[in-house]
Amino acid sequence: MKCLFLLCLCLVPIVVFSSTFTSQNPINLPSDATPVLDVTGKELDPRLSYRIISIGRGALGGDVYLGKSPNSDAPCANGVFRFNSDVGPSGTPVRFIGSSSHFGPHIFEGELLNIQFDISTVKLCASYTIWKVGDYDASLGTMLLETGGTIGQADSSWFKIVKSSQLGYNLLYCPFSSDDQFCLKVGVVHQNGKRRLALVKDNPLDVSFKQVQ
């Protein structure tokens, strides 16, 4: 937790702690909240599964997938990666679990949410499907995305989807506040020849979402 605090001081000017964001106390969204759209222009539905696709060609492309973290002692695959190219395997399906479920079956821009790999797994690995941000990695100088998170709790598992300044959408990690200025960008770093999702200061990952049929 100390490392998380130090990293936030580097990337954002102020840290405001909040413990109000739980499944028992859902977030109130403005009446004009904008739904997140998939690649066909349909609104994301938390009841459906999607693949997260990096927007780009060649080495800039590639789906997000669940893989084994290097040097991890976790009993299950727990790393969040992006394939090295847009030509290759499909990514691991995910579900988006919003904090404003009382607004109906939608996912909105700027809504606090959890992300869960939607896969069949043994009971032991059930908790290793929910995204979170792990401890500070000194060798890479940042914090890596991994699984083992929780749903509906004010901890290291809160994310947002926001409109990208380039194309598509960006993912933000929002541990302390619903205000975007206190969120951290999700991008890609190189780890042992793979592209690992991590917190970045610049060059966030631009993504789109494709429904799994």
mmCIF file of the C-alpha atoms, coordinates in Angstrom:
data_MODEL
# 
_entry.id   MODEL 
# 
loop_
_atom_site.group_PDB 
_atom_site.id 
_atom_site.type_symbol 
_atom_site.label_atom_id 
_atom_site.label_alt_id 
_atom_site.label_comp_id 
_atom_site.label_asym_id 
_atom_site.label_entity_id 
_atom_site.label_seq_id 
_atom_site.pdbx_PDB_ins_code 
_atom_site.Cartn_x 
_atom_site.Cartn_y 
_atom_site.Cartn_z 
_atom_site.occupancy 
_atom_site.B_iso_or_equiv 
_atom_site.pdbx_formal_charge 
_atom_site.auth_seq_id 
_atom_site.auth_comp_id 
_atom_site.auth_asym_id 
_atom_site.auth_atom_id 
_atom_site.pdbx_PDB_model_num 
ATOM 1   C CA . MET A 1 1   ? 0.000   0.000   0.000   1.00 0.00 ? 1   MET A CA 1 
ATOM 2   C CA . LYS A 1 2   ? 2.949   2.301   0.706   1.00 0.00 ? 2   LYS A CA 1 
ATOM 3   C CA . CYS A 1 3   ? 4.198   1.770   -2.842  1.00 0.00 ? 3   CYS A CA 1 
ATOM 4   C CA . LEU A 1 4   ? 0.762   2.571   -4.256  1.00 0.00 ? 4   LEU A CA 1 
ATOM 5   C CA . PHE A 1 5   ? 0.694   5.848   -2.324  1.00 0.00 ? 5   PHE A CA 1 
ATOM 6   C CA . LEU A 1 6   ? 4.151   6.852   -3.557  1.00 0.00 ? 6   LEU A CA 1 
ATOM 7   C CA . LEU A 1 7   ? 3.244   6.078   -7.164  1.00 0.00 ? 7   LEU A CA 1 
ATOM 8   C CA . CYS A 1 8   ? 0.078   8.143   -6.945  1.00 0.00 ? 8   CYS A CA 1 
ATOM 9   C CA . LEU A 1 9   ? 2.070   11.110  -5.637  1.00 0.00 ? 9   LEU A CA 1 
ATOM 10  C CA . CYS A 1 10  ? 4.167   10.930  -8.799  1.00 0.00 ? 10  CYS A CA 1 
ATOM 11  C CA . LEU A 1 11  ? 1.237   10.688  -11.215 1.00 0.00 ? 11  LEU A CA 1 
ATOM 12  C CA . VAL A 1 12  ? -1.452  12.850  -9.635  1.00 0.00 ? 12  VAL A CA 1 
ATOM 13  C CA . PRO A 1 13  ? -1.223  16.050  -7.576  1.00 0.00 ? 13  PRO A CA 1 
ATOM 14  C CA . ILE A 1 14  ? -3.492  15.075  -4.708  1.00 0.00 ? 14  ILE A CA 1 
ATOM 15  C CA . VAL A 1 15  ? -4.839  11.852  -3.273  1.00 0.00 ? 15  VAL A CA 1 
ATOM 16  C CA . VAL A 1 16  ? -8.274  11.870  -1.714  1.00 0.00 ? 16  VAL A CA 1 
ATOM 17  C CA . PHE A 1 17  ? -9.340  8.734   0.081   1.00 0.00 ? 17  PHE A CA 1 
ATOM 18  C CA . SER A 1 18  ? -12.934 7.597   -0.176  1.00 0.00 ? 18  SER A CA 1 
ATOM 19  C CA . SER A 1 19  ? -14.649 4.549   1.246   1.00 0.00 ? 19  SER A CA 1 
ATOM 20  C CA . THR A 1 20  ? -18.077 5.286   -0.165  1.00 0.00 ? 20  THR A CA 1 
ATOM 21  C CA . PHE A 1 21  ? -17.907 3.166   -3.279  1.00 0.00 ? 21  PHE A CA 1 
ATOM 22  C CA . THR A 1 22  ? -19.323 -0.222  -2.395  1.00 0.00 ? 22  THR A CA 1 
ATOM 23  C CA . SER A 1 23  ? -21.982 -2.442  -3.845  1.00 0.00 ? 23  SER A CA 1 
ATOM 24  C CA . GLN A 1 24  ? -24.186 -1.403  -0.911  1.00 0.00 ? 24  GLN A CA 1 
ATOM 25  C CA . ASN A 1 25  ? -23.744 2.265   -1.801  1.00 0.00 ? 25  ASN A CA 1 
ATOM 26  C CA . PRO A 1 26  ? -23.764 2.440   -5.625  1.00 0.00 ? 26  PRO A CA 1 
ATOM 27  C CA . ILE A 1 27  ? -22.538 5.438   -7.546  1.00 0.00 ? 27  ILE A CA 1 
ATOM 28  C CA . ASN A 1 28  ? -25.023 8.034   -8.731  1.00 0.00 ? 28  ASN A CA 1 
ATOM 29  C CA . LEU A 1 29  ? -24.440 8.945   -12.355 1.00 0.00 ? 29  LEU A CA 1 
ATOM 30  C CA . PRO A 1 30  ? -25.659 12.121  -14.053 1.00 0.00 ? 30  PRO A CA 1 
ATOM 31  C CA . SER A 1 31  ? -28.882 11.797  -16.013 1.00 0.00 ? 31  SER A CA 1 
ATOM 32  C CA . ASP A 1 32  ? -26.995 12.445  -19.260 1.00 0.00 ? 32  ASP A CA 1 
ATOM 33  C CA . ALA A 1 33  ? -24.379 9.729   -18.660 1.00 0.00 ? 33  ALA A CA 1 
ATOM 34  C CA . THR A 1 34  ? -23.028 8.345   -21.955 1.00 0.00 ? 34  THR A CA 1 
ATOM 35  C CA . PRO A 1 35  ? -23.116 4.572   -22.517 1.00 0.00 ? 35  PRO A CA 1 
ATOM 36  C CA . VAL A 1 36  ? -19.915 2.854   -23.655 1.00 0.00 ? 36  VAL A CA 1 
ATOM 37  C CA . LEU A 1 37  ? -20.255 1.379   -27.159 1.00 0.00 ? 37  LEU A CA 1 
ATOM 38  C CA . ASP A 1 38  ? -18.759 -1.721  -28.735 1.00 0.00 ? 38  ASP A CA 1 
ATOM 39  C CA . VAL A 1 39  ? -17.196 -1.885  -32.206 1.00 0.00 ? 39  VAL A CA 1 
ATOM 40  C CA . THR A 1 40  ? -20.638 -2.188  -33.834 1.00 0.00 ? 40  THR A CA 1 
ATOM 41  C CA . GLY A 1 41  ? -22.029 0.859   -32.044 1.00 0.00 ? 41  GLY A CA 1 
ATOM 42  C CA . LYS A 1 42  ? -24.128 -1.136  -29.566 1.00 0.00 ? 42  LYS A CA 1 
ATOM 43  C CA . GLU A 1 43  ? -24.135 -0.246  -25.875 1.00 0.00 ? 43  GLU A CA 1 
ATOM 44  C CA . LEU A 1 44  ? -22.081 -2.491  -23.606 1.00 0.00 ? 44  LEU A CA 1 
ATOM 45  C CA . ASP A 1 45  ? -24.230 -4.867  -21.585 1.00 0.00 ? 45  ASP A CA 1 
ATOM 46  C CA . PRO A 1 46  ? -22.873 -6.186  -18.241 1.00 0.00 ? 46  PRO A CA 1 
ATOM 47  C CA . ARG A 1 47  ? -24.692 -9.469  -18.902 1.00 0.00 ? 47  ARG A CA 1 
ATOM 48  C CA . LEU A 1 48  ? -22.582 -10.126 -22.014 1.00 0.00 ? 48  LEU A CA 1 
ATOM 49  C CA . SER A 1 49  ? -18.931 -10.938 -22.612 1.00 0.00 ? 49  SER A CA 1 
ATOM 50  C CA . TYR A 1 50  ? -16.491 -8.857  -24.650 1.00 0.00 ? 50  TYR A CA 1 
ATOM 51  C CA . ARG A 1 51  ? -12.935 -8.944  -25.893 1.00 0.00 ? 51  ARG A CA 1 
ATOM 52  C CA . ILE A 1 52  ? -10.772 -5.905  -25.229 1.00 0.00 ? 52  ILE A CA 1 
ATOM 53  C CA . ILE A 1 53  ? -8.955  -5.054  -28.453 1.00 0.00 ? 53  ILE A CA 1 
ATOM 54  C CA . SER A 1 54  ? -6.021  -2.684  -28.734 1.00 0.00 ? 54  SER A CA 1 
ATOM 55  C CA . ILE A 1 55  ? -6.637  -0.172  -31.515 1.00 0.00 ? 55  ILE A CA 1 
ATOM 56  C CA . GLY A 1 56  ? -3.693  -0.329  -33.876 1.00 0.00 ? 56  GLY A CA 1 
ATOM 57  C CA . ARG A 1 57  ? -2.043  -2.302  -36.637 1.00 0.00 ? 57  ARG A CA 1 
ATOM 58  C CA . GLY A 1 58  ? 0.765   -4.821  -36.350 1.00 0.00 ? 58  GLY A CA 1 
ATOM 59  C CA . ALA A 1 59  ? 2.710   -4.532  -33.095 1.00 0.00 ? 59  ALA A CA 1 
ATOM 60  C CA . LEU A 1 60  ? 0.375   -1.763  -31.925 1.00 0.00 ? 60  LEU A CA 1 
ATOM 61  C CA . GLY A 1 61  ? -2.591  -4.133  -32.021 1.00 0.00 ? 61  GLY A CA 1 
ATOM 62  C CA . GLY A 1 62  ? -3.531  -7.260  -30.154 1.00 0.00 ? 62  GLY A CA 1 
ATOM 63  C CA . ASP A 1 63  ? -6.238  -8.479  -27.773 1.00 0.00 ? 63  ASP A CA 1 
ATOM 64  C CA . VAL A 1 64  ? -6.012  -8.441  -23.979 1.00 0.00 ? 64  VAL A CA 1 
ATOM 65  C CA . TYR A 1 65  ? -5.682  -11.886 -22.394 1.00 0.00 ? 65  TYR A CA 1 
ATOM 66  C CA . LEU A 1 66  ? -5.132  -13.744 -19.121 1.00 0.00 ? 66  LEU A CA 1 
ATOM 67  C CA . GLY A 1 67  ? -1.690  -15.308 -18.790 1.00 0.00 ? 67  GLY A CA 1 
ATOM 68  C CA . LYS A 1 68  ? 0.799   -16.558 -16.249 1.00 0.00 ? 68  LYS A CA 1 
ATOM 69  C CA . SER A 1 69  ? 2.841   -13.854 -14.537 1.00 0.00 ? 69  SER A CA 1 
ATOM 70  C CA . PRO A 1 70  ? 6.623   -14.335 -14.560 1.00 0.00 ? 70  PRO A CA 1 
ATOM 71  C CA . ASN A 1 71  ? 8.022   -15.332 -11.147 1.00 0.00 ? 71  ASN A CA 1 
ATOM 72  C CA . SER A 1 72  ? 4.532   -15.470 -9.647  1.00 0.00 ? 72  SER A CA 1 
ATOM 73  C CA . ASP A 1 73  ? 3.729   -17.975 -6.914  1.00 0.00 ? 73  ASP A CA 1 
ATOM 74  C CA . ALA A 1 74  ? -0.023  -17.686 -7.545  1.00 0.00 ? 74  ALA A CA 1 
ATOM 75  C CA . PRO A 1 75  ? -1.720  -21.081 -8.058  1.00 0.00 ? 75  PRO A CA 1 
ATOM 76  C CA . CYS A 1 76  ? -3.472  -19.847 -11.209 1.00 0.00 ? 76  CYS A CA 1 
ATOM 77  C CA . ALA A 1 77  ? -2.712  -17.617 -14.194 1.00 0.00 ? 77  ALA A CA 1 
ATOM 78  C CA . ASN A 1 78  ? -2.946  -14.070 -12.849 1.00 0.00 ? 78  ASN A CA 1 
ATOM 79  C CA . GLY A 1 79  ? -1.381  -11.662 -15.337 1.00 0.00 ? 79  GLY A CA 1 
ATOM 80  C CA . VAL A 1 80  ? -3.214  -9.226  -17.633 1.00 0.00 ? 80  VAL A CA 1 
ATOM 81  C CA . PHE A 1 81  ? -1.391  -9.089  -20.982 1.00 0.00 ? 81  PHE A CA 1 
ATOM 82  C CA . ARG A 1 82  ? -1.850  -7.869  -24.533 1.00 0.00 ? 82  ARG A CA 1 
ATOM 83  C CA . PHE A 1 83  ? -0.911  -10.027 -27.482 1.00 0.00 ? 83  PHE A CA 1 
ATOM 84  C CA . ASN A 1 84  ? 2.119   -8.749  -29.416 1.00 0.00 ? 84  ASN A CA 1 
ATOM 85  C CA . SER A 1 85  ? 0.242   -8.261  -32.690 1.00 0.00 ? 85  SER A CA 1 
ATOM 86  C CA . ASP A 1 86  ? -3.223  -7.804  -34.113 1.00 0.00 ? 86  ASP A CA 1 
ATOM 87  C CA . VAL A 1 87  ? -2.601  -10.984 -36.139 1.00 0.00 ? 87  VAL A CA 1 
ATOM 88  C CA . GLY A 1 88  ? -2.927  -13.943 -33.826 1.00 0.00 ? 88  GLY A CA 1 
ATOM 89  C CA . PRO A 1 89  ? -5.103  -15.461 -31.095 1.00 0.00 ? 89  PRO A CA 1 
ATOM 90  C CA . SER A 1 90  ? -8.269  -13.890 -29.760 1.00 0.00 ? 90  SER A CA 1 
ATOM 91  C CA . GLY A 1 91  ? -8.161  -12.420 -26.288 1.00 0.00 ? 91  GLY A CA 1 
ATOM 92  C CA . THR A 1 92  ? -9.772  -13.728 -23.120 1.00 0.00 ? 92  THR A CA 1 
ATOM 93  C CA . PRO A 1 93  ? -13.434 -12.637 -22.769 1.00 0.00 ? 93  PRO A CA 1 
ATOM 94  C CA . VAL A 1 94  ? -14.288 -10.197 -19.977 1.00 0.00 ? 94  VAL A CA 1 
ATOM 95  C CA . ARG A 1 95  ? -17.415 -8.894  -18.273 1.00 0.00 ? 95  ARG A CA 1 
ATOM 96  C CA . PHE A 1 96  ? -17.814 -5.348  -16.990 1.00 0.00 ? 96  PHE A CA 1 
ATOM 97  C CA . ILE A 1 97  ? -19.536 -5.099  -13.608 1.00 0.00 ? 97  ILE A CA 1 
ATOM 98  C CA . GLY A 1 98  ? -20.728 -1.547  -13.054 1.00 0.00 ? 98  GLY A CA 1 
ATOM 99  C CA . SER A 1 99  ? -21.291 0.269   -9.772  1.00 0.00 ? 99  SER A CA 1 
ATOM 100 C CA . SER A 1 100 ? -24.572 1.792   -10.972 1.00 0.00 ? 100 SER A CA 1 
ATOM 101 C CA . SER A 1 101 ? -26.606 -1.349  -11.590 1.00 0.00 ? 101 SER A CA 1 
ATOM 102 C CA . HIS A 1 102 ? -29.792 0.507   -10.652 1.00 0.00 ? 102 HIS A CA 1 
ATOM 103 C CA . PHE A 1 103 ? -29.445 2.325   -14.005 1.00 0.00 ? 103 PHE A CA 1 
ATOM 104 C CA . GLY A 1 104 ? -30.209 -0.891  -15.861 1.00 0.00 ? 104 GLY A CA 1 
ATOM 105 C CA . PRO A 1 105 ? -28.134 -3.162  -18.126 1.00 0.00 ? 105 PRO A CA 1 
ATOM 106 C CA . HIS A 1 106 ? -25.628 -0.564  -19.292 1.00 0.00 ? 106 HIS A CA 1 
ATOM 107 C CA . ILE A 1 107 ? -22.004 0.419   -18.762 1.00 0.00 ? 107 ILE A CA 1 
ATOM 108 C CA . PHE A 1 108 ? -21.367 4.167   -18.793 1.00 0.00 ? 108 PHE A CA 1 
ATOM 109 C CA . GLU A 1 109 ? -18.341 6.309   -19.536 1.00 0.00 ? 109 GLU A CA 1 
ATOM 110 C CA . GLY A 1 110 ? -16.694 7.346   -16.271 1.00 0.00 ? 110 GLY A CA 1 
ATOM 111 C CA . GLU A 1 111 ? -18.542 4.763   -14.200 1.00 0.00 ? 111 GLU A CA 1 
ATOM 112 C CA . LEU A 1 112 ? -16.568 2.950   -11.513 1.00 0.00 ? 112 LEU A CA 1 
ATOM 113 C CA . LEU A 1 113 ? -16.561 -0.723  -12.407 1.00 0.00 ? 113 LEU A CA 1 
ATOM 114 C CA . ASN A 1 114 ? -14.880 -4.071  -11.941 1.00 0.00 ? 114 ASN A CA 1 
ATOM 115 C CA . ILE A 1 115 ? -13.483 -6.134  -14.810 1.00 0.00 ? 115 ILE A CA 1 
ATOM 116 C CA . GLN A 1 116 ? -13.649 -9.925  -14.704 1.00 0.00 ? 116 GLN A CA 1 
ATOM 117 C CA . PHE A 1 117 ? -12.294 -12.503 -17.120 1.00 0.00 ? 117 PHE A CA 1 
ATOM 118 C CA . ASP A 1 118 ? -15.357 -14.514 -18.142 1.00 0.00 ? 118 ASP A CA 1 
ATOM 119 C CA . ILE A 1 119 ? -13.946 -18.031 -18.291 1.00 0.00 ? 119 ILE A CA 1 
ATOM 120 C CA . SER A 1 120 ? -14.711 -21.446 -16.880 1.00 0.00 ? 120 SER A CA 1 
ATOM 121 C CA . THR A 1 121 ? -12.330 -22.265 -14.060 1.00 0.00 ? 121 THR A CA 1 
ATOM 122 C CA . VAL A 1 122 ? -11.877 -24.467 -11.032 1.00 0.00 ? 122 VAL A CA 1 
ATOM 123 C CA . LYS A 1 123 ? -13.027 -23.185 -7.644  1.00 0.00 ? 123 LYS A CA 1 
ATOM 124 C CA . LEU A 1 124 ? -9.454  -22.518 -6.545  1.00 0.00 ? 124 LEU A CA 1 
ATOM 125 C CA . CYS A 1 125 ? -8.974  -20.050 -9.417  1.00 0.00 ? 125 CYS A CA 1 
ATOM 126 C CA . ALA A 1 126 ? -12.348 -18.279 -9.194  1.00 0.00 ? 126 ALA A CA 1 
ATOM 127 C CA . SER A 1 127 ? -10.873 -15.197 -7.505  1.00 0.00 ? 127 SER A CA 1 
ATOM 128 C CA . TYR A 1 128 ? -8.085  -15.091 -10.099 1.00 0.00 ? 128 TYR A CA 1 
ATOM 129 C CA . THR A 1 129 ? -10.460 -13.767 -12.738 1.00 0.00 ? 129 THR A CA 1 
ATOM 130 C CA . ILE A 1 130 ? -11.129 -10.305 -11.258 1.00 0.00 ? 130 ILE A CA 1 
ATOM 131 C CA . TRP A 1 131 ? -8.768  -7.521  -12.284 1.00 0.00 ? 131 TRP A CA 1 
ATOM 132 C CA . LYS A 1 132 ? -6.787  -5.486  -9.783  1.00 0.00 ? 132 LYS A CA 1 
ATOM 133 C CA . VAL A 1 133 ? -3.554  -3.525  -9.608  1.00 0.00 ? 133 VAL A CA 1 
ATOM 134 C CA . GLY A 1 134 ? -0.714  -5.361  -7.904  1.00 0.00 ? 134 GLY A CA 1 
ATOM 135 C CA . ASP A 1 135 ? 2.300   -4.253  -5.920  1.00 0.00 ? 135 ASP A CA 1 
ATOM 136 C CA . TYR A 1 136 ? 4.969   -1.925  -7.230  1.00 0.00 ? 136 TYR A CA 1 
ATOM 137 C CA . ASP A 1 137 ? 7.452   -3.655  -9.524  1.00 0.00 ? 137 ASP A CA 1 
ATOM 138 C CA . ALA A 1 138 ? 10.821  -2.002  -8.958  1.00 0.00 ? 138 ALA A CA 1 
ATOM 139 C CA . SER A 1 139 ? 12.397  -3.522  -12.079 1.00 0.00 ? 139 SER A CA 1 
ATOM 140 C CA . LEU A 1 140 ? 9.732   -1.962  -14.317 1.00 0.00 ? 140 LEU A CA 1 
ATOM 141 C CA . GLY A 1 141 ? 9.143   1.160   -12.246 1.00 0.00 ? 141 GLY A CA 1 
ATOM 142 C CA . THR A 1 142 ? 5.385   0.819   -12.101 1.00 0.00 ? 142 THR A CA 1 
ATOM 143 C CA . MET A 1 143 ? 2.499   -1.316  -10.895 1.00 0.00 ? 143 MET A CA 1 
ATOM 144 C CA . LEU A 1 144 ? 1.220   -4.190  -13.016 1.00 0.00 ? 144 LEU A CA 1 
ATOM 145 C CA . LEU A 1 145 ? -2.332  -5.328  -13.644 1.00 0.00 ? 145 LEU A CA 1 
ATOM 146 C CA . GLU A 1 146 ? -3.125  -8.770  -12.357 1.00 0.00 ? 146 GLU A CA 1 
ATOM 147 C CA . THR A 1 147 ? -6.053  -10.795 -11.107 1.00 0.00 ? 147 THR A CA 1 
ATOM 148 C CA . GLY A 1 148 ? -7.154  -11.718 -7.609  1.00 0.00 ? 148 GLY A CA 1 
ATOM 149 C CA . GLY A 1 149 ? -9.340  -8.676  -6.986  1.00 0.00 ? 149 GLY A CA 1 
ATOM 150 C CA . THR A 1 150 ? -12.791 -8.243  -5.455  1.00 0.00 ? 150 THR A CA 1 
ATOM 151 C CA . ILE A 1 151 ? -16.160 -7.048  -6.736  1.00 0.00 ? 151 ILE A CA 1 
ATOM 152 C CA . GLY A 1 152 ? -17.951 -3.997  -5.347  1.00 0.00 ? 152 GLY A CA 1 
ATOM 153 C CA . GLN A 1 153 ? -15.320 -3.034  -2.767  1.00 0.00 ? 153 GLN A CA 1 
ATOM 154 C CA . ALA A 1 154 ? -13.314 0.177   -2.381  1.00 0.00 ? 154 ALA A CA 1 
ATOM 155 C CA . ASP A 1 155 ? -9.923  -1.378  -3.021  1.00 0.00 ? 155 ASP A CA 1 
ATOM 156 C CA . SER A 1 156 ? -7.416  -1.974  -5.808  1.00 0.00 ? 156 SER A CA 1 
ATOM 157 C CA . SER A 1 157 ? -10.071 -3.377  -8.178  1.00 0.00 ? 157 SER A CA 1 
ATOM 158 C CA . TRP A 1 158 ? -11.875 -0.198  -9.333  1.00 0.00 ? 158 TRP A CA 1 
ATOM 159 C CA . PHE A 1 159 ? -11.519 0.884   -12.965 1.00 0.00 ? 159 PHE A CA 1 
ATOM 160 C CA . LYS A 1 160 ? -13.229 3.236   -15.412 1.00 0.00 ? 160 LYS A CA 1 
ATOM 161 C CA . ILE A 1 161 ? -13.766 3.367   -19.158 1.00 0.00 ? 161 ILE A CA 1 
ATOM 162 C CA . VAL A 1 162 ? -13.343 6.855   -20.609 1.00 0.00 ? 162 VAL A CA 1 
ATOM 163 C CA . LYS A 1 163 ? -13.335 8.229   -24.131 1.00 0.00 ? 163 LYS A CA 1 
ATOM 164 C CA . SER A 1 164 ? -9.839  8.332   -25.607 1.00 0.00 ? 164 SER A CA 1 
ATOM 165 C CA . SER A 1 165 ? -8.358  11.558  -26.940 1.00 0.00 ? 165 SER A CA 1 
ATOM 166 C CA . GLN A 1 166 ? -7.224  9.474   -29.929 1.00 0.00 ? 166 GLN A CA 1 
ATOM 167 C CA . LEU A 1 167 ? -9.480  6.574   -30.937 1.00 0.00 ? 167 LEU A CA 1 
ATOM 168 C CA . GLY A 1 168 ? -11.794 4.336   -28.966 1.00 0.00 ? 168 GLY A CA 1 
ATOM 169 C CA . TYR A 1 169 ? -11.532 4.256   -25.179 1.00 0.00 ? 169 TYR A CA 1 
ATOM 170 C CA . ASN A 1 170 ? -8.983  4.267   -22.370 1.00 0.00 ? 170 ASN A CA 1 
ATOM 171 C CA . LEU A 1 171 ? -9.014  2.305   -19.133 1.00 0.00 ? 171 LEU A CA 1 
ATOM 172 C CA . LEU A 1 172 ? -8.330  4.157   -15.896 1.00 0.00 ? 172 LEU A CA 1 
ATOM 173 C CA . TYR A 1 173 ? -7.478  2.778   -12.477 1.00 0.00 ? 173 TYR A CA 1 
ATOM 174 C CA . CYS A 1 174 ? -9.315  4.730   -9.763  1.00 0.00 ? 174 CYS A CA 1 
ATOM 175 C CA . PRO A 1 175 ? -8.345  3.540   -6.260  1.00 0.00 ? 175 PRO A CA 1 
ATOM 176 C CA . PHE A 1 176 ? -9.249  6.569   -4.192  1.00 0.00 ? 176 PHE A CA 1 
ATOM 177 C CA . SER A 1 177 ? -11.887 8.714   -5.866  1.00 0.00 ? 177 SER A CA 1 
ATOM 178 C CA . SER A 1 178 ? -14.477 8.816   -8.624  1.00 0.00 ? 178 SER A CA 1 
ATOM 179 C CA . ASP A 1 179 ? -12.880 12.032  -9.935  1.00 0.00 ? 179 ASP A CA 1 
ATOM 180 C CA . ASP A 1 180 ? -10.851 11.367  -13.101 1.00 0.00 ? 180 ASP A CA 1 
ATOM 181 C CA . GLN A 1 181 ? -8.011  13.644  -11.944 1.00 0.00 ? 181 GLN A CA 1 
ATOM 182 C CA . PHE A 1 182 ? -7.211  11.130  -9.217  1.00 0.00 ? 182 PHE A CA 1 
ATOM 183 C CA . CYS A 1 183 ? -7.245  8.140   -11.574 1.00 0.00 ? 183 CYS A CA 1 
ATOM 184 C CA . LEU A 1 184 ? -4.208  6.566   -13.215 1.00 0.00 ? 184 LEU A CA 1 
ATOM 185 C CA . LYS A 1 185 ? -3.894  5.524   -16.852 1.00 0.00 ? 185 LYS A CA 1 
ATOM 186 C CA . VAL A 1 186 ? -3.598  1.922   -17.976 1.00 0.00 ? 186 VAL A CA 1 
ATOM 187 C CA . GLY A 1 187 ? -1.018  1.270   -20.655 1.00 0.00 ? 187 GLY A CA 1 
ATOM 188 C CA . VAL A 1 188 ? 1.493   -1.389  -21.672 1.00 0.00 ? 188 VAL A CA 1 
ATOM 189 C CA . VAL A 1 189 ? 5.017   -2.214  -20.523 1.00 0.00 ? 189 VAL A CA 1 
ATOM 190 C CA . HIS A 1 190 ? 7.385   -4.912  -21.780 1.00 0.00 ? 190 HIS A CA 1 
ATOM 191 C CA . GLN A 1 191 ? 7.936   -7.837  -19.439 1.00 0.00 ? 191 GLN A CA 1 
ATOM 192 C CA . ASN A 1 192 ? 9.975   -10.867 -20.486 1.00 0.00 ? 192 ASN A CA 1 
ATOM 193 C CA . GLY A 1 193 ? 9.114   -10.431 -24.153 1.00 0.00 ? 193 GLY A CA 1 
ATOM 194 C CA . LYS A 1 194 ? 5.420   -9.921  -23.502 1.00 0.00 ? 194 LYS A CA 1 
ATOM 195 C CA . ARG A 1 195 ? 3.261   -6.811  -23.340 1.00 0.00 ? 195 ARG A CA 1 
ATOM 196 C CA . ARG A 1 196 ? 1.858   -6.451  -19.829 1.00 0.00 ? 196 ARG A CA 1 
ATOM 197 C CA . LEU A 1 197 ? -0.895  -4.030  -18.839 1.00 0.00 ? 197 LEU A CA 1 
ATOM 198 C CA . ALA A 1 198 ? 0.367   -1.605  -16.208 1.00 0.00 ? 198 ALA A CA 1 
ATOM 199 C CA . LEU A 1 199 ? -0.102  1.893   -14.838 1.00 0.00 ? 199 LEU A CA 1 
ATOM 200 C CA . VAL A 1 200 ? 1.523   4.542   -17.016 1.00 0.00 ? 200 VAL A CA 1 
ATOM 201 C CA . LYS A 1 201 ? 1.990   8.293   -16.960 1.00 0.00 ? 201 LYS A CA 1 
ATOM 202 C CA . ASP A 1 202 ? 1.799   8.724   -20.733 1.00 0.00 ? 202 ASP A CA 1 
ATOM 203 C CA . ASN A 1 203 ? 0.599   6.781   -23.779 1.00 0.00 ? 203 ASN A CA 1 
ATOM 204 C CA . PRO A 1 204 ? -2.443  4.993   -22.374 1.00 0.00 ? 204 PRO A CA 1 
ATOM 205 C CA . LEU A 1 205 ? -3.720  1.959   -24.227 1.00 0.00 ? 205 LEU A CA 1 
ATOM 206 C CA . ASP A 1 206 ? -6.454  2.828   -26.737 1.00 0.00 ? 206 ASP A CA 1 
ATOM 207 C CA . VAL A 1 207 ? -9.000  0.017   -26.871 1.00 0.00 ? 207 VAL A CA 1 
ATOM 208 C CA . SER A 1 208 ? -12.328 -1.047  -28.323 1.00 0.00 ? 208 SER A CA 1 
ATOM 209 C CA . PHE A 1 209 ? -14.722 -3.785  -27.255 1.00 0.00 ? 209 PHE A CA 1 
ATOM 210 C CA . LYS A 1 210 ? -16.038 -6.673  -29.360 1.00 0.00 ? 210 LYS A CA 1 
ATOM 211 C CA . GLN A 1 211 ? -18.904 -8.820  -28.164 1.00 0.00 ? 211 GLN A CA 1 
ATOM 212 C CA . VAL A 1 212 ? -18.193 -12.534 -27.850 1.00 0.00 ? 212 VAL A CA 1 
ATOM 213 C CA . GLN A 1 213 ? -20.749 -14.470 -29.874 1.00 0.00 ? 213 GLN A CA 1 
# 
